[in-house]
Amino acid sequence: MTSAPMRHTALELVAPGKGILAADESTPTMAKRLASIGVESTEPVRRGYREILFTTPGLAQHVSGVILFDETIRQASTDGRPFPHVLHEGGFLPGIKVDAGTKPLAGFPGEVVTAGLDGLRERFEEYVGLGARFAKWRAVIRVDDDRPTPTCIEANAHALARYAALAQEAGLVPVVEPEVLMDGTHTLDRCADVTAAVLRTVYDQLARHHVELEATLLKPNMVVAGKGCRTQPDDDTVARTTLEVLRRTVPAAVPGIVFLSGGMTDVQATSRLDALNRHSPQPWQLSFSFGRALQGPVLRAWAGDDANRSAAQQALLRRAALNGIARHGSYFPDMELEGPRSHDEGARTTG
Ligand code: 13P
């Protein structure tokens, strides 16, 4: 396929006021999420939970695309429609996580590299047939006094670029996700240095692999201090530091940056996204591709009981609407108490 449709898809995914719902937890990760609300993870339970997410009325006003896991892209709604069709009919672009998770990096204790390149061309072909329009691959970088090593950064950046080139060959927009973890005691400055080094290497590799940046999205961590660091920056410091790193490393040809939430609370993720957007304009759209920060409140409201279906959908709609407002830099903490108001035409919960 020519690149024009992919460029268009990338722009659609970061349309103003909208972001991505990451619902691509692997089966073991989903089991952990369900265990946190006392629910056993079975295939029908995972299917039913995902159906609640995907059929939330009004969600498409704030969510442009949904990332699925391999199991999920093959499942169907109660009325028998395959999930990719449910999403398409609901106004969402279906995406697919294609990495196979992390494996220990041989020779580098404590470091990991993402697996999943073997057979990826053929898998992409199948996912296109199932209705996917974009893809995701996550690299994981741990930080401590001695890590990450340059070899770990290079191995992960190389895999990201191989994946991105294959995704575009299949006509899918690659979401390139190098996540610098917030676990640890490292400072904000250390996270900034590591994130900059990772992004420089990633964009070098993407160029070497002839990846067309206009048809990609970047899914990075925000630059934050490690969870165990004694000094925690305020939201504006996080925003300024993150933007400084991104402006130095991410080419302006990239249409959008969709942050992961990566262990921040749902409110923190929204308020930091808002702080970032208060420094607009930037060369790229600044949006979200949140998993935990969108689904945390949904899981709590649902608690595995179908009687709570509507409450769970309200929780998702509300969180998505607040993130939609944060995309305009118009979010205020009071909205957490009141619910989103019509501060912004494009970000209303109802309309
Ligand atoms: P979190 O927002 O929970 O970090 O998940 C996003 C994601 O897709 C991680 O790969």
mmCIF file of N, CA, C and O and ligand atoms in Angstrom, residues 21-25 33 67 97 99 136-138 177 179 219 259-264 289-295, ligand 1:
data_model
loop_
_atom_site.group_PDB
_atom_site.id
_atom_site.type_symbol
_atom_site.label_atom_id
_atom_site.label_comp_id
_atom_site.label_asym_id
_atom_site.label_seq_id
_atom_site.Cartn_x
_atom_site.Cartn_y
_atom_site.Cartn_z
ATOM 1 N N LEU A 21 -7.011 3.983 23.609
ATOM 2 C CA LEU A 21 -7.240 3.082 24.743
ATOM 3 C C LEU A 21 -6.372 1.844 24.530
ATOM 4 O O LEU A 21 -6.562 1.119 23.546
ATOM 5 N N ALA A 22 -5.412 1.621 25.423
ATOM 6 C CA ALA A 22 -4.597 0.411 25.348
ATOM 7 C C ALA A 22 -5.317 -0.695 26.123
ATOM 8 O O ALA A 22 -5.403 -0.646 27.356
ATOM 9 N N ALA A 23 -5.882 -1.644 25.389
ATOM 10 C CA ALA A 23 -6.588 -2.774 26.010
ATOM 11 C C ALA A 23 -5.922 -4.057 25.535
ATOM 12 O O ALA A 23 -6.586 -5.039 25.200
ATOM 13 N N ASP A 24 -4.594 -4.029 25.491
ATOM 14 C CA ASP A 24 -3.820 -5.114 24.876
ATOM 15 C C ASP A 24 -3.031 -5.906 25.906
ATOM 16 O O ASP A 24 -1.987 -6.484 25.589
ATOM 17 N N GLU A 25 -3.539 -5.947 27.136
ATOM 18 C CA GLU A 25 -2.834 -6.702 28.168
ATOM 19 C C GLU A 25 -2.729 -8.162 27.721
ATOM 20 O O GLU A 25 -3.715 -8.756 27.280
ATOM 21 N N ARG A 33 -4.513 -8.011 36.595
ATOM 22 C CA ARG A 33 -5.485 -6.912 36.721
ATOM 23 C C ARG A 33 -6.797 -7.441 37.310
ATOM 24 O O ARG A 33 -7.400 -6.817 38.166
ATOM 25 N N ILE A 67 -6.086 -0.575 21.207
ATOM 26 C CA ILE A 67 -5.075 -1.611 20.948
ATOM 27 C C ILE A 67 -5.542 -2.930 21.561
ATOM 28 O O ILE A 67 -5.925 -2.979 22.725
ATOM 29 N N LYS A 97 -1.292 -5.353 19.414
ATOM 30 C CA LYS A 97 0.040 -5.491 20.013
ATOM 31 C C LYS A 97 0.709 -6.706 19.390
ATOM 32 O O LYS A 97 0.132 -7.807 19.404
ATOM 33 N N ASP A 99 4.271 -7.511 19.808
ATOM 34 C CA ASP A 99 5.482 -8.053 20.426
ATOM 35 C C ASP A 99 5.116 -9.255 21.285
ATOM 36 O O ASP A 99 3.951 -9.455 21.635
ATOM 37 N N LYS A 136 1.437 -2.114 17.721
ATOM 38 C CA LYS A 136 2.254 -1.627 18.837
ATOM 39 C C LYS A 136 3.312 -2.651 19.214
ATOM 40 O O LYS A 136 3.057 -3.856 19.192
ATOM 41 N N TRP A 137 4.495 -2.148 19.555
ATOM 42 C CA TRP A 137 5.604 -2.988 20.049
ATOM 43 C C TRP A 137 6.236 -2.227 21.190
ATOM 44 O O TRP A 137 6.591 -1.061 21.025
ATOM 45 N N ARG A 138 6.381 -2.893 22.331
ATOM 46 C CA ARG A 138 6.909 -2.211 23.524
ATOM 47 C C ARG A 138 8.294 -2.724 23.877
ATOM 48 O O ARG A 138 8.493 -3.931 24.036
ATOM 49 N N GLU A 177 7.053 2.035 20.905
ATOM 50 C CA GLU A 177 6.989 2.258 22.358
ATOM 51 C C GLU A 177 8.274 1.854 23.069
ATOM 52 O O GLU A 177 8.451 0.693 23.432
ATOM 53 N N GLU A 179 9.744 2.144 26.493
ATOM 54 C CA GLU A 179 9.343 2.586 27.841
ATOM 55 C C GLU A 179 10.523 2.549 28.799
ATOM 56 O O GLU A 179 11.050 1.480 29.112
ATOM 57 N N LYS A 219 5.263 6.239 21.333
ATOM 58 C CA LYS A 219 4.600 6.043 22.633
ATOM 59 C C LYS A 219 5.677 5.972 23.718
ATOM 60 O O LYS A 219 6.185 4.893 24.037
ATOM 61 N N PHE A 259 1.511 9.287 25.015
ATOM 62 C CA PHE A 259 2.202 8.826 26.216
ATOM 63 C C PHE A 259 1.549 7.584 26.802
ATOM 64 O O PHE A 259 0.325 7.414 26.747
ATOM 65 N N LEU A 260 2.384 6.728 27.404
ATOM 66 C CA LEU A 260 1.892 5.611 28.201
ATOM 67 C C LEU A 260 1.681 6.122 29.623
ATOM 68 O O LEU A 260 2.240 7.147 30.012
ATOM 69 N N SER A 261 0.890 5.400 30.414
ATOM 70 C CA SER A 261 0.682 5.862 31.792
ATOM 71 C C SER A 261 1.649 5.189 32.760
ATOM 72 O O SER A 261 1.999 5.795 33.787
ATOM 73 N N GLY A 262 2.046 3.953 32.458
ATOM 74 C CA GLY A 262 3.187 3.311 33.109
ATOM 75 C C GLY A 262 3.286 3.314 34.622
ATOM 76 O O GLY A 262 4.383 3.394 35.143
ATOM 77 N N GLY A 263 2.164 3.264 35.320
ATOM 78 C CA GLY A 263 2.253 3.197 36.773
ATOM 79 C C GLY A 263 1.948 4.518 37.469
ATOM 80 O O GLY A 263 1.939 4.574 38.691
ATOM 81 N N MET A 264 1.712 5.578 36.700
ATOM 82 C CA MET A 264 1.217 6.804 37.326
ATOM 83 C C MET A 264 -0.243 6.546 37.725
ATOM 84 O O MET A 264 -0.914 5.691 37.134
ATOM 85 N N SER A 289 -2.000 7.140 25.191
ATOM 86 C CA SER A 289 -2.308 5.752 24.852
ATOM 87 C C SER A 289 -2.247 5.007 26.174
ATOM 88 O O SER A 289 -1.294 4.293 26.466
ATOM 89 N N PHE A 290 -3.255 5.259 27.000
ATOM 90 C CA PHE A 290 -3.220 4.782 28.377
ATOM 91 C C PHE A 290 -3.880 3.410 28.513
ATOM 92 O O PHE A 290 -4.918 3.147 27.910
ATOM 93 N N GLY A 291 -3.242 2.570 29.325
ATOM 94 C CA GLY A 291 -3.840 1.301 29.702
ATOM 95 C C GLY A 291 -4.400 1.442 31.102
ATOM 96 O O GLY A 291 -5.591 1.673 31.313
ATOM 97 N N ARG A 292 -3.487 1.341 32.090
ATOM 98 C CA ARG A 292 -3.916 1.368 33.491
ATOM 99 C C ARG A 292 -4.658 2.645 33.860
ATOM 100 O O ARG A 292 -5.633 2.610 34.605
ATOM 101 N N ALA A 293 -4.207 3.791 33.347
ATOM 102 C CA ALA A 293 -4.815 5.070 33.754
ATOM 103 C C ALA A 293 -6.234 5.228 33.212
ATOM 104 O O ALA A 293 -6.989 6.066 33.698
ATOM 105 N N LEU A 294 -6.598 4.449 32.196
ATOM 106 C CA LEU A 294 -7.992 4.476 31.727
ATOM 107 C C LEU A 294 -8.801 3.346 32.346
ATOM 108 O O LEU A 294 -9.984 3.508 32.652
ATOM 109 N N GLN A 295 -8.160 2.191 32.526
ATOM 110 C CA GLN A 295 -8.924 1.014 32.959
ATOM 111 C C GLN A 295 -9.003 0.813 34.463
ATOM 112 O O GLN A 295 -9.875 0.085 34.941
HETATM 113 P P1 13P B 1 -0.030 1.756 30.618
HETATM 114 O O1 13P B 1 -0.710 3.051 30.239
HETATM 115 O O2 13P B 1 -0.743 0.987 31.671
HETATM 116 O O3 13P B 1 1.442 1.923 30.826
HETATM 117 O O4 13P B 1 -0.197 0.780 29.371
HETATM 118 C C1 13P B 1 0.063 1.263 28.139
HETATM 119 C C2 13P B 1 0.642 0.181 27.342
HETATM 120 O O5 13P B 1 0.124 -0.174 26.328
HETATM 121 C C3 13P B 1 1.901 -0.437 27.819
HETATM 122 O O6 13P B 1 2.450 -1.206 26.804
#
